Amino acid sequence: MTAPADTRPARRPLAGRPALRRRPLAGRAAPRRRPSTGQVVTALLLLVLGGLWVYPFVWLVSASLKTSPEIFGTGLGLLPEEPVWENYARAWSEVGFARYLVNTLVITAGTVVLVVVRSALAGYVLGRYDFAGKKFVIGLFLVTFFLPEGYTIIPITQLTDQLGLLNTHAGVILGLGAGGQIASTLLYAGFFRKLPKELEECARLDGAGHFTVFFRVMLPLAWPITATVVILTYLFAWNVYLLPLVFTLSDSDLRTLAVGMTVFVGERETDWSGMAAAAVISLIPVIAVFVVLQRKFVDSIAGAVKQ
């Protein structure tokens, strides 16, 4: 007897099987390209420039842990023979930098708020409305942008004194934040000029007034400009020296950190190690804010430039 023939259809090869055989093994890393000579040279050059950029701050920290004779004896050396932590204690408690730090925080916060509000309002008017003399006002802003601070310190001081705000925190905040602030105003004006008019029209149809439209609709849209103005104003108000010095000459308790550095300069000698420790203390909040807002700072600058 003969076996019955197999009537089942022949199996076809699975689709894609040849492709599966040509795939690389799982987990095999792609070959890395070796950096070119130009990339290596660029990386080394940037490393050297970065080291030169950071070196003054590292030297300042090292000087804050030395004695005054050791600072000049070791020259550019970074390692102290024995760290002198008493320099920080002397700067913080004996000299009164704790009080100066509070003054600086209050003045900086008030200046930032004042600059953001008034620059945004002025920029909104310049960017959204046409009025007689608008080009003249913008031209006047650009002219005053190049005036040095020393030319305006006398009228600002006289005006603040007439208002009865000299030797007060409010007077320093008003002197720092109520000036021209031309760059911040023009940044806001350029941003608001490009926003569509339909945003305001829709808000007014819902019954919103001018201030409601500005604070509830327009200002939240300007967050890249606001972030830029906040960061730059913070750095300016924290490090400014001339105006707080003039405004607090008769009241040492209102000094800021920048002005408080003069305490270490005496008639016959200067406490260099204490001044270095005080400088490090004054830089810690700036570095902390920059580390926290580093990404926001880059994004805000990029957004401000794009707008």
PDB file of C-alpha atoms in Angstrom, residues 32-43:
ATOM      1  CA  ARG A  32      31.625  56.075  18.337  1.00  0.00           C
ATOM      2  CA  ARG A  33      33.249  58.576  16.125  1.00  0.00           C
ATOM      3  CA  ARG A  34      36.566  59.856  17.313  1.00  0.00           C
ATOM      4  CA  PRO A  35      36.672  63.616  17.882  1.00  0.00           C
ATOM      5  CA  SER A  36      38.568  65.493  15.259  1.00  0.00           C
ATOM      6  CA  THR A  37      41.707  67.471  15.955  1.00  0.00           C
ATOM      7  CA  GLY A  38      39.781  70.725  15.675  1.00  0.00           C
ATOM      8  CA  GLN A  39      37.252  69.597  18.280  1.00  0.00           C
ATOM      9  CA  VAL A  40      40.008  68.599  20.707  1.00  0.00           C
ATOM     10  CA  VAL A  41      41.791  71.917  20.276  1.00  0.00           C
ATOM     11  CA  THR A  42      38.509  73.821  20.746  1.00  0.00           C
ATOM     12  CA  ALA A  43      37.697  71.864  23.917  1.00  0.00           C
TER      13      ALA A  43
END
